[in-house]
XYZ file of C-alpha atoms in Angstrom:
611
model
C -0.207 0.092 -0.006
C 2.842 2.372 0.828
C 4.589 1.505 -2.394
C 1.397 2.420 -4.379
C 1.003 5.642 -2.327
C 4.469 6.563 -3.347
C 4.117 5.887 -6.877
C 0.893 8.164 -6.975
C 2.423 11.030 -4.960
C 5.241 12.280 -7.492
C 3.035 12.000 -10.667
C 0.283 13.918 -8.821
C 2.624 16.718 -7.647
C 4.058 17.037 -11.275
C 0.596 17.177 -12.601
C -0.443 20.032 -10.105
C 2.617 22.043 -11.108
C 1.935 21.555 -14.860
C -1.859 22.751 -14.280
C -0.809 25.874 -12.372
C -1.545 28.187 -15.235
C -3.889 25.877 -17.443
C -6.414 25.245 -14.477
C -5.968 27.052 -11.415
C -8.674 25.315 -9.153
C -7.731 21.862 -10.326
C -4.015 22.612 -9.808
C -4.713 23.454 -6.159
C -6.737 20.314 -5.621
C -4.251 18.031 -7.060
C -1.497 19.558 -5.150
C -3.432 18.774 -1.904
C -4.030 15.134 -2.936
C -0.364 14.895 -3.796
C 0.853 16.321 -0.451
C -1.484 13.895 1.538
C -0.036 10.970 -0.364
C 3.541 12.078 0.022
C 3.006 12.590 3.612
C 1.656 9.095 4.232
C 4.668 7.498 2.554
C 7.382 10.132 3.577
C 8.301 10.917 0.004
C 10.321 14.159 0.354
C 10.676 14.926 -3.186
C 6.844 14.544 -3.875
C 6.243 16.565 -0.701
C 8.440 19.116 -2.036
C 6.758 19.525 -5.523
C 3.439 19.494 -4.118
C 4.250 22.290 -1.585
C 5.832 24.148 -4.506
C 2.740 24.029 -6.672
C 0.661 25.110 -3.442
C 2.999 28.097 -2.847
C 3.013 29.336 -6.382
C -0.820 28.859 -6.369
C -0.810 31.002 -3.159
C 1.321 33.867 -4.946
C -1.727 34.221 -6.998
C -4.623 33.233 -4.908
C -3.620 33.987 -1.294
C -1.319 36.588 0.520
C 2.409 36.574 -0.182
C 3.246 35.973 3.484
C 1.003 32.684 3.344
C 2.588 31.620 0.039
C 6.050 32.207 1.493
C 5.510 29.816 4.524
C 4.652 26.995 2.180
C 7.529 27.720 -0.016
C 9.908 27.631 2.746
C 8.618 24.245 3.600
C 9.166 23.204 0.102
C 12.610 24.565 -0.100
C 13.499 22.340 2.945
C 12.028 19.232 1.237
C 13.978 19.705 -1.841
C 17.160 20.263 0.155
C 16.769 17.153 2.109
C 16.254 15.105 -0.921
C 19.004 16.782 -3.346
C 16.488 17.838 -5.911
C 18.232 20.853 -7.280
C 15.539 21.681 -9.868
C 12.799 22.139 -7.347
C 15.194 23.742 -4.870
C 16.014 26.442 -7.386
C 12.239 27.085 -8.380
C 11.326 27.258 -4.762
C 13.918 29.953 -4.162
C 12.760 31.908 -7.246
C 9.061 31.684 -5.961
C 10.394 32.926 -2.415
C 11.931 35.875 -4.091
C 8.497 36.649 -5.913
C 6.895 36.586 -2.430
C 9.585 39.119 -1.123
C 8.996 41.652 -4.075
C 5.269 41.240 -3.622
C 5.870 42.606 0.016
C 7.909 45.489 -1.076
C 11.397 43.995 -0.497
C 12.599 44.807 -3.815
C 16.511 44.744 -3.425
C 16.541 41.679 -0.993
C 14.278 39.687 -3.877
C 16.859 40.461 -6.662
C 19.983 39.641 -4.393
C 18.276 36.129 -3.815
C 17.391 35.390 -7.227
C 20.338 36.452 -9.444
C 22.731 34.039 -8.000
C 20.427 31.087 -8.976
C 20.603 31.920 -12.632
C 23.540 30.217 -13.868
C 22.733 26.989 -12.222
C 19.246 27.171 -13.199
C 20.008 27.392 -16.733
C 21.982 24.176 -16.517
C 19.450 22.391 -14.509
C 16.031 23.608 -15.711
C 14.220 22.981 -18.883
C 11.509 24.556 -21.098
C 8.720 26.469 -18.798
C 10.815 25.659 -15.627
C 13.707 27.734 -17.103
C 11.039 30.384 -18.319
C 9.703 30.535 -14.859
C 13.186 31.419 -13.415
C 13.990 34.070 -16.081
C 10.618 35.525 -15.478
C 11.108 35.952 -11.795
C 14.405 37.631 -12.307
C 12.661 39.867 -14.858
C 9.962 40.552 -12.099
C 12.399 41.546 -9.507
C 14.146 43.930 -11.954
C 10.798 45.516 -12.769
C 9.690 45.927 -9.167
C 13.170 47.379 -8.700
C 12.290 49.884 -11.396
C 14.821 48.569 -13.977
C 12.433 48.022 -17.110
C 15.382 47.652 -19.608
C 16.834 44.506 -17.649
C 13.306 43.242 -17.010
C 12.410 43.407 -20.715
C 15.403 41.567 -21.810
C 14.868 38.776 -19.363
C 11.032 38.324 -20.336
C 11.995 38.248 -23.943
C 14.325 35.265 -23.294
C 11.699 33.583 -20.959
C 9.345 33.675 -24.042
C 11.621 31.722 -26.138
C 11.849 28.997 -23.279
C 8.041 28.938 -22.597
C 6.367 29.051 -25.847
C 2.635 28.023 -26.430
C 3.679 24.298 -27.290
C 5.542 23.580 -23.964
C 4.780 26.523 -21.935
C 1.733 24.929 -20.202
C -0.071 28.262 -20.235
C 2.969 29.991 -18.852
C 3.609 31.981 -22.083
C 0.423 33.655 -21.360
C 2.035 34.877 -18.049
C 4.851 36.253 -20.213
C 2.838 38.001 -22.615
C 1.086 39.769 -19.573
C 4.356 40.720 -17.983
C 5.773 41.848 -21.397
C 2.899 43.993 -21.778
C 3.503 45.503 -18.407
C 7.254 46.316 -19.146
C 6.598 47.729 -22.548
C 3.969 50.324 -20.952
C 6.723 51.303 -18.670
C 9.069 52.094 -21.588
C 6.373 53.913 -23.391
C 5.450 51.576 -26.141
C 1.876 51.023 -25.325
C 0.855 49.977 -28.853
C 3.316 46.885 -28.608
C 2.090 46.308 -24.986
C -1.464 46.258 -26.350
C -0.605 43.495 -28.843
C 0.951 41.458 -26.225
C -2.184 41.782 -24.085
C -4.279 40.769 -26.898
C -2.106 37.712 -27.549
C -2.376 36.716 -23.760
C -6.185 37.091 -23.835
C -6.398 34.993 -26.813
C -4.259 32.248 -25.236
C -6.546 32.778 -21.921
C -9.377 31.264 -23.921
C -7.843 27.685 -23.407
C -6.898 28.325 -19.870
C -9.236 28.380 -16.440
C -7.044 31.119 -14.658
C -9.297 34.161 -13.397
C -6.237 35.825 -11.952
C -4.209 35.924 -14.972
C -7.373 36.966 -17.220
C -7.983 39.864 -14.526
C -4.350 41.165 -14.649
C -4.430 41.123 -18.634
C -7.593 43.239 -18.321
C -6.107 45.567 -16.068
C -3.134 45.833 -18.303
C -5.436 46.510 -21.340
C -7.352 49.219 -19.315
C -3.838 51.060 -18.933
C -2.784 50.622 -22.631
C -5.950 52.030 -23.967
C -5.912 54.925 -21.360
C -2.376 55.760 -22.234
C -3.207 55.519 -26.031
C -6.050 58.041 -25.503
C -8.966 55.656 -26.034
C -10.362 55.173 -22.171
C -13.739 54.781 -23.567
C -12.880 51.372 -24.903
C -11.534 50.318 -21.400
C -14.949 50.426 -19.850
C -16.139 46.949 -20.791
C -12.801 45.840 -19.006
C -13.492 47.801 -15.971
C -17.033 46.553 -15.786
C -15.838 42.797 -16.006
C -12.921 43.364 -13.210
C -15.408 44.699 -10.877
C -17.564 41.577 -11.449
C -14.818 39.201 -10.530
C -14.758 38.143 -6.793
C -11.675 38.513 -4.665
C -11.800 34.836 -3.532
C -10.008 31.710 -4.358
C -12.044 30.877 -7.294
C -11.859 34.512 -8.549
C -8.884 36.770 -8.995
C -7.350 36.032 -5.484
C -6.355 38.840 -2.923
C -4.403 40.657 -5.511
C -4.245 44.630 -5.594
C -7.659 45.522 -7.152
C -5.940 48.529 -8.829
C -8.979 50.587 -8.185
C -6.802 53.640 -8.790
C -5.880 52.543 -12.054
C -9.442 51.747 -13.183
C -10.669 55.212 -11.561
C -8.115 57.130 -13.781
C -9.320 55.388 -16.792
C -13.221 56.007 -16.025
C -12.439 59.750 -15.332
C -10.595 60.027 -18.625
C -13.427 58.395 -20.232
C -16.004 60.892 -18.601
C -17.671 58.606 -16.528
C -17.549 60.704 -13.094
C -19.797 58.507 -11.159
C -17.788 55.338 -11.763
C -14.590 57.194 -11.378
C -15.843 58.437 -7.815
C -17.265 55.089 -6.953
C -13.628 53.437 -7.633
C -11.770 55.977 -5.624
C -14.058 55.155 -3.099
C -13.327 51.640 -3.405
C -9.581 52.457 -3.374
C -9.982 54.356 0.141
C -11.953 51.833 1.698
C -9.139 49.261 0.930
C -6.685 51.300 3.340
C -3.865 53.430 2.886
C -1.805 53.074 -0.399
C 1.715 51.407 0.454
C 3.528 51.292 -2.803
C 4.840 54.381 -4.535
C 2.722 53.698 -7.938
C -0.381 53.173 -5.810
C 0.169 56.495 -3.795
C 0.756 58.274 -7.279
C -2.256 56.692 -8.841
C -4.457 57.536 -6.132
C -3.538 61.209 -5.943
C -3.887 61.294 -9.743
C -7.352 59.833 -9.558
C -8.418 62.362 -6.867
C -7.025 65.200 -9.104
C -8.999 64.166 -12.297
C -12.047 63.789 -10.086
C -11.720 67.555 -8.908
C -10.743 68.747 -12.281
C -13.831 67.319 -13.657
C -15.925 68.943 -11.017
C -13.982 72.227 -12.141
C -12.267 72.503 -8.725
C -8.414 72.893 -9.950
C -7.339 74.020 -6.458
C -8.466 70.907 -4.718
C -6.727 68.991 -7.552
C -3.676 70.519 -6.659
C -4.235 69.797 -2.882
C -4.792 66.147 -3.813
C -1.696 65.818 -5.545
C 0.549 67.860 -3.316
C 1.615 65.172 -0.670
C 2.439 62.690 -3.391
C 4.611 65.171 -5.291
C 7.939 64.319 -3.323
C 7.692 60.673 -4.978
C 7.747 62.168 -8.395
C 10.716 64.084 -7.476
C 12.722 61.177 -5.667
C 14.459 59.316 -8.433
C 15.811 56.930 -5.864
C 12.382 55.804 -4.798
C 11.915 52.157 -5.301
C 8.618 50.895 -7.067
C 7.914 54.094 -8.779
C 7.567 53.558 -12.553
C 8.315 56.172 -15.242
C 4.670 55.793 -16.793
C 3.037 56.564 -13.500
C 5.383 59.372 -13.001
C 4.501 60.788 -16.331
C 0.756 60.334 -15.926
C 0.904 62.492 -12.468
C 2.953 65.204 -14.074
C 0.651 65.389 -16.860
C -2.212 65.944 -14.349
C -0.414 68.157 -12.278
C 0.341 70.390 -15.271
C -3.386 70.370 -16.331
C -4.312 71.365 -12.853
C -1.814 74.257 -12.526
C -3.082 75.508 -15.908
C -6.742 75.605 -14.948
C -5.633 77.286 -11.705
C -4.193 80.067 -13.435
C -0.364 79.035 -12.303
C 1.286 79.231 -15.767
C 4.803 79.079 -14.382
C 4.067 75.979 -12.297
C 2.205 74.408 -15.226
C 5.306 74.924 -17.579
C 7.505 73.651 -14.842
C 5.337 70.500 -14.611
C 5.364 70.072 -18.412
C 9.255 70.423 -18.531
C 9.450 67.461 -15.917
C 6.774 65.555 -17.958
C 9.069 65.975 -20.893
C 12.196 64.847 -18.860
C 10.407 61.424 -17.855
C 9.512 60.663 -21.348
C 13.141 61.256 -22.219
C 14.126 58.883 -19.720
C 11.554 56.356 -21.130
C 13.045 56.726 -24.415
C 16.640 56.014 -23.047
C 15.429 53.234 -21.203
C 13.639 51.589 -24.367
C 16.968 52.015 -25.978
C 18.704 50.576 -23.180
C 16.473 47.540 -23.431
C 17.534 46.884 -26.824
C 21.037 46.509 -25.904
C 20.299 44.498 -22.851
C 18.369 41.964 -24.546
C 21.334 41.667 -27.056
C 23.805 41.405 -24.291
C 21.820 39.000 -22.246
C 21.436 36.520 -25.278
C 24.979 36.752 -25.845
C 25.770 35.765 -22.360
C 23.407 33.086 -22.311
C 24.648 31.772 -25.637
C 28.102 31.568 -24.176
C 26.881 29.553 -21.345
C 25.141 27.291 -23.247
C 28.233 26.896 -25.575
C 30.157 25.977 -22.428
C 27.453 23.346 -21.512
C 27.388 21.831 -24.952
C 31.225 21.674 -24.849
C 31.251 19.771 -21.809
C 28.798 17.014 -23.090
C 30.572 16.653 -26.454
C 33.524 15.535 -24.378
C 31.738 12.575 -23.237
C 30.362 11.771 -26.617
C 31.810 9.716 -29.460
C 33.611 11.544 -32.261
C 30.561 11.133 -34.636
C 27.980 12.301 -32.197
C 30.036 15.468 -31.193
C 29.956 16.513 -34.870
C 26.161 16.359 -34.820
C 26.158 18.287 -31.469
C 28.293 20.952 -33.110
C 25.840 21.394 -36.258
C 22.978 21.670 -33.878
C 24.795 24.237 -31.785
C 25.636 26.396 -34.743
C 22.033 26.264 -36.059
C 20.817 27.488 -32.561
C 23.532 30.119 -32.564
C 22.271 31.287 -35.819
C 18.768 31.292 -34.836
C 19.591 33.427 -31.698
C 21.769 35.987 -33.680
C 18.673 36.218 -36.070
C 16.275 36.915 -33.103
C 18.835 39.602 -31.801
C 19.239 41.333 -35.104
C 15.287 41.377 -35.751
C 14.933 42.688 -32.129
C 17.464 45.456 -32.671
C 16.057 46.280 -36.010
C 12.569 46.517 -34.459
C 13.620 48.606 -31.604
C 15.911 50.673 -33.647
C 12.946 51.765 -35.791
C 10.494 52.119 -32.930
C 13.152 54.409 -31.166
C 13.342 56.869 -33.962
C 10.009 56.886 -35.949
C 6.506 57.665 -34.966
C 4.319 54.791 -36.208
C 1.183 56.828 -36.955
C 2.408 59.634 -38.942
C 5.610 58.150 -40.538
C 7.563 61.219 -39.273
C 10.578 61.083 -36.829
C 9.514 60.905 -33.258
C 10.743 63.243 -30.332
C 13.585 61.074 -29.586
C 14.948 61.541 -32.938
C 14.445 65.273 -32.339
C 16.364 65.283 -29.190
C 19.243 63.374 -30.902
C 19.349 65.613 -34.109
C 18.809 69.170 -32.625
C 22.175 69.509 -30.971
C 24.003 68.437 -34.185
C 22.071 70.784 -36.490
C 22.823 73.691 -34.146
C 26.407 72.888 -34.116
C 26.557 72.682 -37.771
C 24.557 76.100 -38.046
C 27.230 77.519 -35.985
C 30.050 76.164 -37.675
C 28.714 77.317 -41.195
C 27.444 80.740 -39.919
C 24.049 79.794 -41.153
C 20.623 80.414 -39.282
C 18.572 77.476 -38.082
C 14.871 77.918 -37.537
C 12.467 75.784 -35.598
C 8.697 75.766 -35.810
C 6.432 74.082 -33.174
C 2.876 73.327 -34.735
C -0.149 72.400 -32.527
C -3.346 71.207 -34.315
C -6.254 73.351 -33.103
C -9.145 71.812 -31.582
C -7.785 68.234 -31.754
C -9.633 66.958 -28.681
C -12.964 68.128 -30.138
C -12.121 65.881 -33.065
C -11.757 62.958 -30.981
C -14.753 63.610 -28.940
C -17.027 64.364 -31.916
C -15.852 61.826 -34.372
C -14.073 59.211 -32.402
C -10.273 58.492 -32.026
C -9.996 56.691 -35.322
C -10.930 60.064 -36.945
C -8.325 61.798 -34.676
C -5.772 59.236 -35.904
C -6.730 59.874 -39.740
C -6.202 63.630 -38.916
C -2.866 63.185 -37.498
C -1.757 60.708 -40.429
C -3.024 63.314 -42.923
C -1.081 66.253 -41.286
C 2.015 64.203 -41.100
C 1.716 63.558 -45.073
C 1.222 67.256 -45.420
C 4.363 68.023 -43.610
C 6.380 65.346 -45.439
C 5.227 66.683 -48.709
C 5.694 70.078 -47.857
C 9.289 69.851 -46.681
C 12.754 70.335 -48.379
C 14.937 67.335 -48.344
C 17.106 69.051 -45.601
C 14.160 69.737 -43.581
C 13.381 67.411 -40.517
C 9.618 67.058 -39.570
C 8.936 65.346 -36.122
C 5.744 64.402 -34.134
C 6.723 66.178 -30.959
C 3.817 64.577 -28.839
C -0.055 64.188 -29.101
C -1.215 66.773 -31.837
C 2.089 68.853 -31.611
C 4.585 68.704 -34.406
C 8.252 70.114 -34.769
C 9.961 71.365 -38.024
C 13.812 72.243 -38.229
C 14.599 74.337 -41.152
C 18.322 74.611 -41.839
C 19.576 77.734 -43.492
C 16.411 79.370 -42.903
C 15.541 82.648 -40.741
C 12.622 82.579 -38.612
C 10.754 84.957 -41.123
C 11.536 82.626 -43.768
C 10.233 79.683 -41.726
C 7.148 81.580 -40.774
C 6.072 82.105 -44.486
C 6.730 78.462 -45.218
C 4.461 77.359 -42.103
C 1.717 79.878 -43.044
C 1.736 78.237 -46.518
C 1.308 74.883 -44.824
C -1.436 76.496 -42.681
C -3.179 77.522 -45.997
C -2.984 74.142 -47.291
C -4.251 72.462 -44.071
C -7.230 74.853 -44.102
C -8.066 74.006 -47.449
C -7.885 70.219 -46.535
C -10.977 68.239 -46.293
C -11.069 64.538 -45.049
C -14.000 62.136 -45.372
C -14.473 59.691 -42.330
C -17.287 57.509 -41.810
C -19.633 59.285 -44.104
C -18.809 62.644 -42.424
C -16.401 65.518 -43.664
C -13.534 66.882 -41.206
C -13.240 70.400 -42.546
C -12.469 73.769 -41.471
C -8.941 72.527 -40.114
C -6.392 74.916 -38.566
C -3.366 75.055 -36.585
C -1.381 77.177 -34.223
C 2.584 77.678 -34.523
C 5.475 79.460 -33.093
C 8.605 80.097 -35.036
C 12.252 80.822 -33.540
C 15.672 80.973 -35.060
C 19.349 80.982 -33.841
C 20.017 84.432 -35.106
C 18.928 85.828 -31.745
C 21.459 84.104 -29.820
C 19.389 80.913 -29.137
C 22.221 78.400 -29.487
C 21.047 75.610 -27.089
C 18.294 73.188 -27.928
C 16.487 74.296 -24.799
C 16.574 77.729 -25.483
C 15.325 77.460 -29.244
C 12.628 75.035 -28.215
C 11.377 77.436 -25.541
C 11.329 80.350 -27.810
C 9.175 78.726 -30.445
C 6.949 77.093 -27.701
C 6.524 80.415 -25.978
C 5.573 81.984 -29.528
C 3.043 78.982 -29.927
C 1.327 79.591 -26.506
C 1.083 83.447 -27.478
C -0.576 82.245 -31.056
C -3.064 80.120 -29.081
C -3.877 82.769 -26.698
C -4.375 85.269 -29.506
C -7.196 83.095 -30.944
C -5.401 80.031 -32.695
C -5.218 79.428 -36.480
C -2.023 81.552 -36.801
C 1.622 81.843 -36.819
C 3.690 83.909 -34.327
C 7.298 84.656 -34.348
C 9.289 84.407 -31.060
C 9.961 87.462 -29.083
C 13.483 88.897 -29.641
C 15.778 89.130 -26.454
C 15.007 92.344 -24.913
C 11.579 92.986 -26.412
C 8.495 93.065 -24.221
C 6.228 90.845 -25.943
C 5.544 89.169 -29.237
C 4.488 90.965 -32.166
C 0.971 91.839 -31.946
C 0.314 91.685 -35.698
C 2.954 89.755 -37.703
C 3.032 90.679 -41.288
C 1.146 88.103 -43.422
C -0.198 86.363 -40.186
C -2.922 83.923 -41.211
C -6.454 84.360 -39.522
C -9.725 82.990 -39.770
């Protein structure tokens, strides 16, 4: 009877592990049966795998502290029977429980030493679990570049055919990291892949996290109304063992989406739910809660109350050393802070917040670039380790089998190189080009402008810069839908591209703002060119869904280097100030920047375009 129990315990424990992401409830029940069988027979190895399955299940559906207790028991069982694979996975899961409790640096210090042995011992989805845990620790620690590199590698080891549902977790986590580096379009694609894979799984927790990520993506992309069905679905999922488990409900995140979508009642209800859950502990939660309160106050036309709500959390944005604070959430906070200051009539403070927002976006772009190199570096490092392992195996094989192994290794090396090259190509294009308009993006502007200023100074030639803002763009989105807004942006990008010289550089500056660099042009010459663009834009009519978009216009500010503006910041600020003056003057016009020493912009520029 004991022998029969021993024979059943280990297969049951393994089955429980394999079911963790496929069918959460069945995995838990199977692990319980395996643990009972292992206890009856004294099988430490089966007991360890059963407890490991229970502990990992607990990370999703219990508290992190409860899961850690079961995982510590599993660690001792694996230690006693010498099962290194199980021991490594148990230690990795303990690290996950630590960062779930806010111990970010300690979690990373625990899991990183497991990597090299884990890559030798673990296979397929187990290896992906370890790499994903390292990625999660880096993510919680605020290093999205490292996190992205490890997750990308983990996805190769836990694909749909051999990942036992774990690839869905990786799509979920990759979407989170892509959001942190500002690539919400690609993040949304990973969310959709994860949701598609979820159709074949019974894992309500994972489905809930994917829905939350989709809410964030749609909100960041300016489509919050599309997130309302996901919010309703999330609120309907019970926080119980057969639902999403006691995970953070992210009521603040959902509230921000609802308020951006214009549903004030839902937004206020979600803020109330967040407050009822107690004080926010993690930095991102505190920032999002403050942001949600501020958005609600702004919706109620109380900008002073919005500033009051934001003020306690503002030190978290200014503290770069704060652990657990993501760039995405900081940017979101600063955007609302700028809006609150603007509506409160605090122009200087609004501009200060906008500049801080710009700096955060620049850091996101730098992090995206660093992620590209981290992915390539990690793959090279792992290939070197794999090569060493294969070399040791080859020494124990016969000559003819060694030849076959070398061929296989070269094939794998070529595949990895192609993957790295494909990733580098994709990230390089994403880093410099705006996907919607086809123009260069803001990062390319930041990289190019200092060089063009230096060339202009060397040649003794002027350099003009124009910042263009499409008038009443929000009204197009609100009245015709975001598809119409995207069509409008794409059409204006095409107009800019056709109206530029080969030496000019046109960039999408952000949202509905564009930037135009004109070498060997004065501000006055650039103004005439931009006014010509304005006339063409006003004559443009776009058909969308059986309705015409017409009466289009934009506001622009123009500056050049002849007035002693020899730094990127000075030139951009001069054009930006002129743009603000154009908008204050009634929009649909082009304004020249104030010359140093003058009291204000020209009240009536010659040839100024007006309605």
